[in-house]
Structures are given as structure tokens and as C-alpha cells.
Backbone as CSV, one residue per row, in Angstrom:
resi,resn,N_x,N_y,N_z,CA_x,CA_y,CA_z,C_x,C_y,C_z
1,UNK,189.260,113.776,143.130,190.221,113.331,142.207,190.535,114.184,141.007
2,UNK,191.570,114.754,140.895,191.854,115.346,139.498,191.586,114.462,138.532
3,UNK,191.264,115.007,137.324,191.130,114.092,136.014,192.572,114.108,135.185
4,UNK,193.123,115.352,135.337,194.222,115.594,134.514,195.221,116.445,135.552
5,UNK,196.599,116.163,135.112,197.592,117.357,135.452,198.290,117.879,134.404
6,UNK,198.782,119.196,134.539,199.370,119.657,133.550,200.750,120.159,134.309
7,UNK,201.828,119.732,133.709,203.243,119.867,134.094,203.858,121.078,133.340
8,UNK,204.346,122.153,133.746,204.852,123.142,133.144,206.181,123.376,133.549
9,UNK,207.389,123.018,132.836,208.546,123.114,132.977,209.273,124.526,132.807
10,UNK,209.732,125.300,133.606,210.163,126.745,133.384,211.554,126.657,133.844
11,UNK,212.193,128.208,133.608,213.236,128.587,134.037,213.236,130.061,134.199
12,UNK,214.039,130.672,135.069,214.076,132.167,135.243,215.017,132.677,134.485
13,UNK,214.917,133.683,133.756,216.120,134.672,132.955,217.484,134.613,134.089
14,UNK,218.511,134.633,133.505,219.657,134.722,134.475,219.663,136.065,135.457
15,UNK,219.846,135.703,136.590,220.049,137.031,137.467,218.382,137.694,137.688
16,UNK,217.418,137.019,137.633,216.033,137.364,137.848,215.375,136.150,138.569
17,UNK,215.865,135.414,139.197,214.914,134.441,139.885,213.932,134.883,140.630
18,UNK,214.304,135.884,141.661,213.503,136.482,142.512,212.148,137.131,141.829
19,UNK,212.353,138.027,140.875,211.415,138.444,140.167,210.326,137.363,139.505
20,UNK,211.111,136.392,138.999,210.547,135.248,138.123,209.426,134.578,139.368
21,UNK,209.972,133.967,140.574,209.424,133.364,141.492,208.118,134.284,142.177
22,UNK,208.338,135.771,142.123,207.113,136.397,142.800,206.122,136.785,141.801
23,UNK,206.650,136.747,140.331,205.412,136.803,139.243,204.736,135.533,139.230
24,UNK,205.413,134.510,139.291,204.747,133.244,139.303,203.688,132.895,140.494
25,UNK,204.190,133.233,141.512,203.268,132.778,142.627,202.093,133.861,142.803
26,UNK,202.564,135.242,142.553,201.582,136.163,142.955,200.471,136.622,141.714
27,UNK,201.052,136.218,140.509,200.348,136.788,139.235,199.943,135.429,138.552
28,UNK,200.716,134.674,138.110,200.533,133.761,137.111,199.615,132.559,137.760
29,UNK,200.025,131.910,138.877,199.070,131.049,139.257,197.736,131.242,139.606
30,UNK,197.623,132.540,140.252,196.174,133.158,140.326,195.446,133.139,138.874
31,UNK,196.222,133.540,137.960,195.347,133.710,136.565,195.098,132.285,135.855
32,UNK,196.098,131.353,136.106,195.521,129.950,135.704,194.551,129.298,136.506
33,UNK,194.561,129.459,137.902,193.242,128.896,138.754,192.011,129.717,138.397
34,UNK,192.044,130.775,137.803,190.790,131.638,137.365,190.199,131.055,136.291
35,UNK,190.988,129.952,135.559,190.605,129.222,134.372,189.567,128.090,134.753
36,UNK,188.360,128.209,134.200,187.327,126.866,134.621,188.145,125.635,134.604
37,UNK,188.024,124.598,135.424,188.547,123.262,135.370,189.522,123.198,135.978
38,UNK,190.387,124.341,136.276,191.794,124.307,137.031,191.758,124.677,138.470
39,UNK,191.817,123.465,139.260,191.323,123.322,140.532,192.367,123.659,141.733
40,UNK,193.558,123.349,141.321,194.821,123.641,142.368,195.952,123.618,141.393
41,UNK,197.120,124.220,141.881,198.634,124.208,141.524,199.654,124.098,142.578
42,UNK,200.708,123.673,142.335,201.683,123.876,143.092,203.118,123.869,142.332
43,UNK,203.839,124.686,142.988,205.339,124.751,142.240,206.443,124.195,143.126
44,UNK,207.464,123.648,142.206,208.558,122.717,142.975,209.898,123.256,142.156
45,UNK,210.930,123.368,142.855,212.214,123.664,142.327,213.087,122.038,142.341
46,UNK,213.863,122.102,141.206,214.542,120.854,140.967,215.657,120.395,141.877
47,UNK,215.888,119.275,142.329,216.916,118.661,143.031,217.296,117.505,142.237
48,UNK,218.277,116.866,142.469,218.965,115.534,141.542,217.851,114.664,142.180
49,UNK,217.894,113.514,141.108,216.900,112.663,141.027,217.662,111.275,142.012
50,UNK,216.714,110.199,141.980,217.209,109.090,142.515,218.487,108.429,142.172
51,UNK,218.993,108.795,140.865,220.259,108.326,140.286,220.974,109.546,140.083
52,UNK,220.914,110.670,140.815,221.512,111.585,140.553,221.534,112.559,139.179
53,UNK,220.312,112.362,138.604,219.795,112.866,137.311,219.758,114.365,137.584
54,UNK,220.242,115.398,136.597,219.949,116.744,136.871,218.693,117.105,135.944
55,UNK,217.818,117.552,136.412,216.732,117.935,135.293,216.989,119.149,134.498
56,UNK,216.318,119.196,133.307,216.562,119.984,132.580,216.331,121.436,132.659
57,UNK,214.950,121.671,133.330,214.529,122.879,133.795,214.597,123.046,135.421
58,UNK,214.728,124.073,135.976,214.901,124.326,137.120,213.672,124.416,137.978
59,UNK,212.212,124.659,137.441,210.974,124.691,138.211,210.054,123.941,137.306
60,UNK,209.075,123.302,138.049,208.091,122.923,137.541,206.597,123.211,138.361
61,UNK,205.604,123.407,137.680,204.177,123.852,138.341,203.581,122.596,137.786
62,UNK,202.628,121.893,138.834,201.665,121.023,138.735,200.339,121.550,138.755
63,UNK,199.634,121.623,137.820,198.061,122.086,137.891,197.264,120.835,137.699
64,UNK,196.209,120.868,138.684,195.301,119.770,138.762,193.983,120.482,137.885
65,UNK,193.718,119.611,137.121,192.475,119.863,136.126,191.318,118.878,136.725
66,UNK,189.968,119.302,136.688,189.050,118.612,136.869,188.085,118.597,135.499
67,UNK,188.357,119.341,134.628,187.461,119.199,133.292,187.414,117.905,132.637
68,UNK,186.544,117.354,132.076,186.349,115.924,131.740,187.348,115.724,130.598
69,UNK,187.559,116.470,129.417,188.321,116.550,128.485,189.509,117.279,128.472
70,UNK,190.757,116.669,128.230,192.160,117.484,128.450,191.976,118.329,127.522
71,UNK,191.945,118.181,126.145,192.120,119.080,125.292,191.312,120.515,125.119
72,UNK,189.879,120.307,125.730,189.132,121.436,126.302,189.689,122.204,127.358
73,UNK,190.269,121.656,128.140,190.963,122.019,129.123,192.110,122.959,129.070
74,UNK,192.894,122.400,127.970,194.095,123.204,127.529,193.564,124.469,126.526
75,UNK,192.500,124.166,125.802,192.022,125.255,124.952,191.489,126.298,125.919
76,UNK,190.661,126.232,126.904,190.363,127.072,128.088,191.358,127.681,128.623
77,UNK,192.694,127.073,128.786,194.038,127.696,129.182,194.339,128.841,128.438
78,UNK,194.517,128.222,127.151,195.279,129.234,126.103,194.171,130.552,126.035
79,UNK,192.976,130.316,125.693,191.976,131.579,125.881,192.132,132.262,127.167
80,UNK,192.165,131.720,128.113,192.006,132.389,129.525,193.448,133.182,129.806
81,UNK,194.443,132.667,129.182,195.687,133.629,129.339,195.935,134.204,128.176
82,UNK,195.288,134.507,127.341,195.522,135.270,126.018,195.902,136.697,126.277
83,UNK,195.213,137.313,127.218,195.526,138.686,127.676,196.402,138.579,129.136
84,UNK,196.853,137.595,129.622,197.506,137.720,130.669,198.825,138.293,130.648
85,UNK,199.310,138.537,131.791,200.551,139.276,131.936,201.576,138.180,132.093
86,UNK,202.513,138.358,130.910,203.582,137.256,131.170,204.897,138.142,131.688
87,UNK,205.521,137.563,132.169,207.137,138.040,133.030,208.078,137.813,131.871
88,UNK,208.714,139.135,131.812,210.251,139.060,131.038,211.048,138.326,131.811
89,UNK,210.902,137.877,133.292,211.964,137.165,133.979,211.698,135.599,133.692
90,UNK,210.767,135.311,132.884,210.823,133.788,132.628,211.514,133.688,131.298
91,UNK,212.363,132.499,131.270,213.236,132.283,130.142,211.960,131.698,128.871
92,UNK,212.113,132.024,127.931,211.279,131.529,127.072,210.961,129.964,126.559
93,UNK,212.107,129.380,126.953,211.982,127.879,126.594,211.245,127.148,127.804
94,UNK,210.103,127.023,127.503,209.304,126.121,128.619,208.633,124.889,127.988
95,UNK,208.314,123.993,128.926,207.947,122.853,128.210,206.511,122.356,129.167
96,UNK,205.578,121.853,128.294,204.358,121.488,129.011,203.959,120.215,128.611
97,UNK,203.299,119.269,129.546,203.217,118.259,129.267,201.653,117.934,129.963
98,UNK,200.764,117.361,129.321,199.242,117.092,129.995,199.414,115.489,130.304
99,UNK,198.758,115.124,131.243,198.634,113.622,131.836,196.888,113.444,132.130
100,UNK,196.502,112.324,131.715,195.126,111.981,132.223,195.383,110.679,133.218
101,UNK,194.570,111.045,134.332,194.754,109.965,135.528,194.212,108.595,135.019
102,UNK,194.858,107.607,135.292,194.615,106.361,134.901,194.347,105.296,136.229
103,UNK,194.556,106.026,137.188,194.209,105.338,138.558,193.711,106.132,139.586
104,UNK,193.062,105.984,140.726,192.883,106.864,141.751,194.015,107.126,142.454
105,UNK,194.318,108.314,143.011,195.233,108.672,144.006,195.457,107.748,145.224
106,UNK,196.513,107.260,145.621,196.620,106.525,146.783,197.478,106.916,147.562
107,UNK,197.142,106.787,149.098,197.728,107.573,150.021,198.886,106.396,150.773
108,UNK,199.740,106.782,151.624,200.444,105.672,152.316,199.584,104.726,153.089
109,UNK,198.820,105.353,153.580,197.915,104.326,154.526,197.149,103.547,153.702
110,UNK,196.519,103.933,152.596,195.973,102.925,151.700,196.753,101.932,151.054
111,UNK,197.763,102.278,150.619,198.983,101.401,150.388,199.270,100.213,151.314
112,UNK,199.600,100.702,152.399,199.637,99.690,153.656,198.592,98.901,153.860
113,UNK,197.299,99.165,153.490,196.014,98.304,153.493,196.020,97.564,152.331
114,UNK,196.468,97.674,151.198,196.587,96.823,150.009,197.561,95.745,150.219
115,UNK,198.817,96.310,150.667,199.917,95.451,150.978,199.308,94.467,151.797
116,UNK,198.781,94.445,152.871,198.235,93.682,153.963,197.179,92.625,153.353
117,UNK,196.297,93.136,152.649,195.216,92.329,151.870,195.992,91.394,150.982
118,UNK,197.227,91.821,150.304,197.718,90.858,149.265,198.527,89.827,149.971
119,UNK,198.829,89.752,151.386,199.802,88.928,151.865,199.200,87.865,152.392
């Protein structure tokens, strides 16, 4: 189980979405996953929410972190990316949020078991 996740909300520069996605998938994700403690990553493109909300940013990357201390993990990332290649295809207004797990990950099968026990 990951101890933390880092959510990074980004957008491509207008007209450079293909270049942005290629850089992110082929350069940036491997750079981040080369930093100690960062164990997995997955990217998502925005769609409307449950109540038709429109996200502020078009993309989010979710990084799984197994480092015990989130501030240490973030410091390691800053150091690890200090010389990394950034793409001009990425718009400069990105937003990051770190979260620490408060419960174990639950699968649908585990949830069914919990519901059955509680009946």
C-alpha cells in the first residue's frame, strides 16, 4: 500500500497537446519514478464530474509514494528533478497536492465482504 499520493494537475500549451503527452509519458514519468520512494504513476484526462463539474485542469498525474515522510519525499523529488528536462509544451500554471493515506486501500470484493459482515 502506498503511504502517500502526489496529485499533479497540469495543462498543455494551446496547440501542443500531443507534444505535451509524449513528453509527460516518455520523459517526465520515468524521471519522477527514478526518484527514491516514488513507486508508480498514472495519468488521467479530465471529464465532467458526477454533477457535471468541469475540472480546472485538463490532466492529473497520480504518483504513489512509499517514503515514510511526505516532506522528505517531496524534497527528494525537488532534488531529483532539479536538472530534469521540462517541456515548453506544458503550461506553467500547475497545481500539486500531497495526501497521506488514512486507511488501507479497499477493493470492491473487500467492500462486499464488509457490507455482508455489517448486515
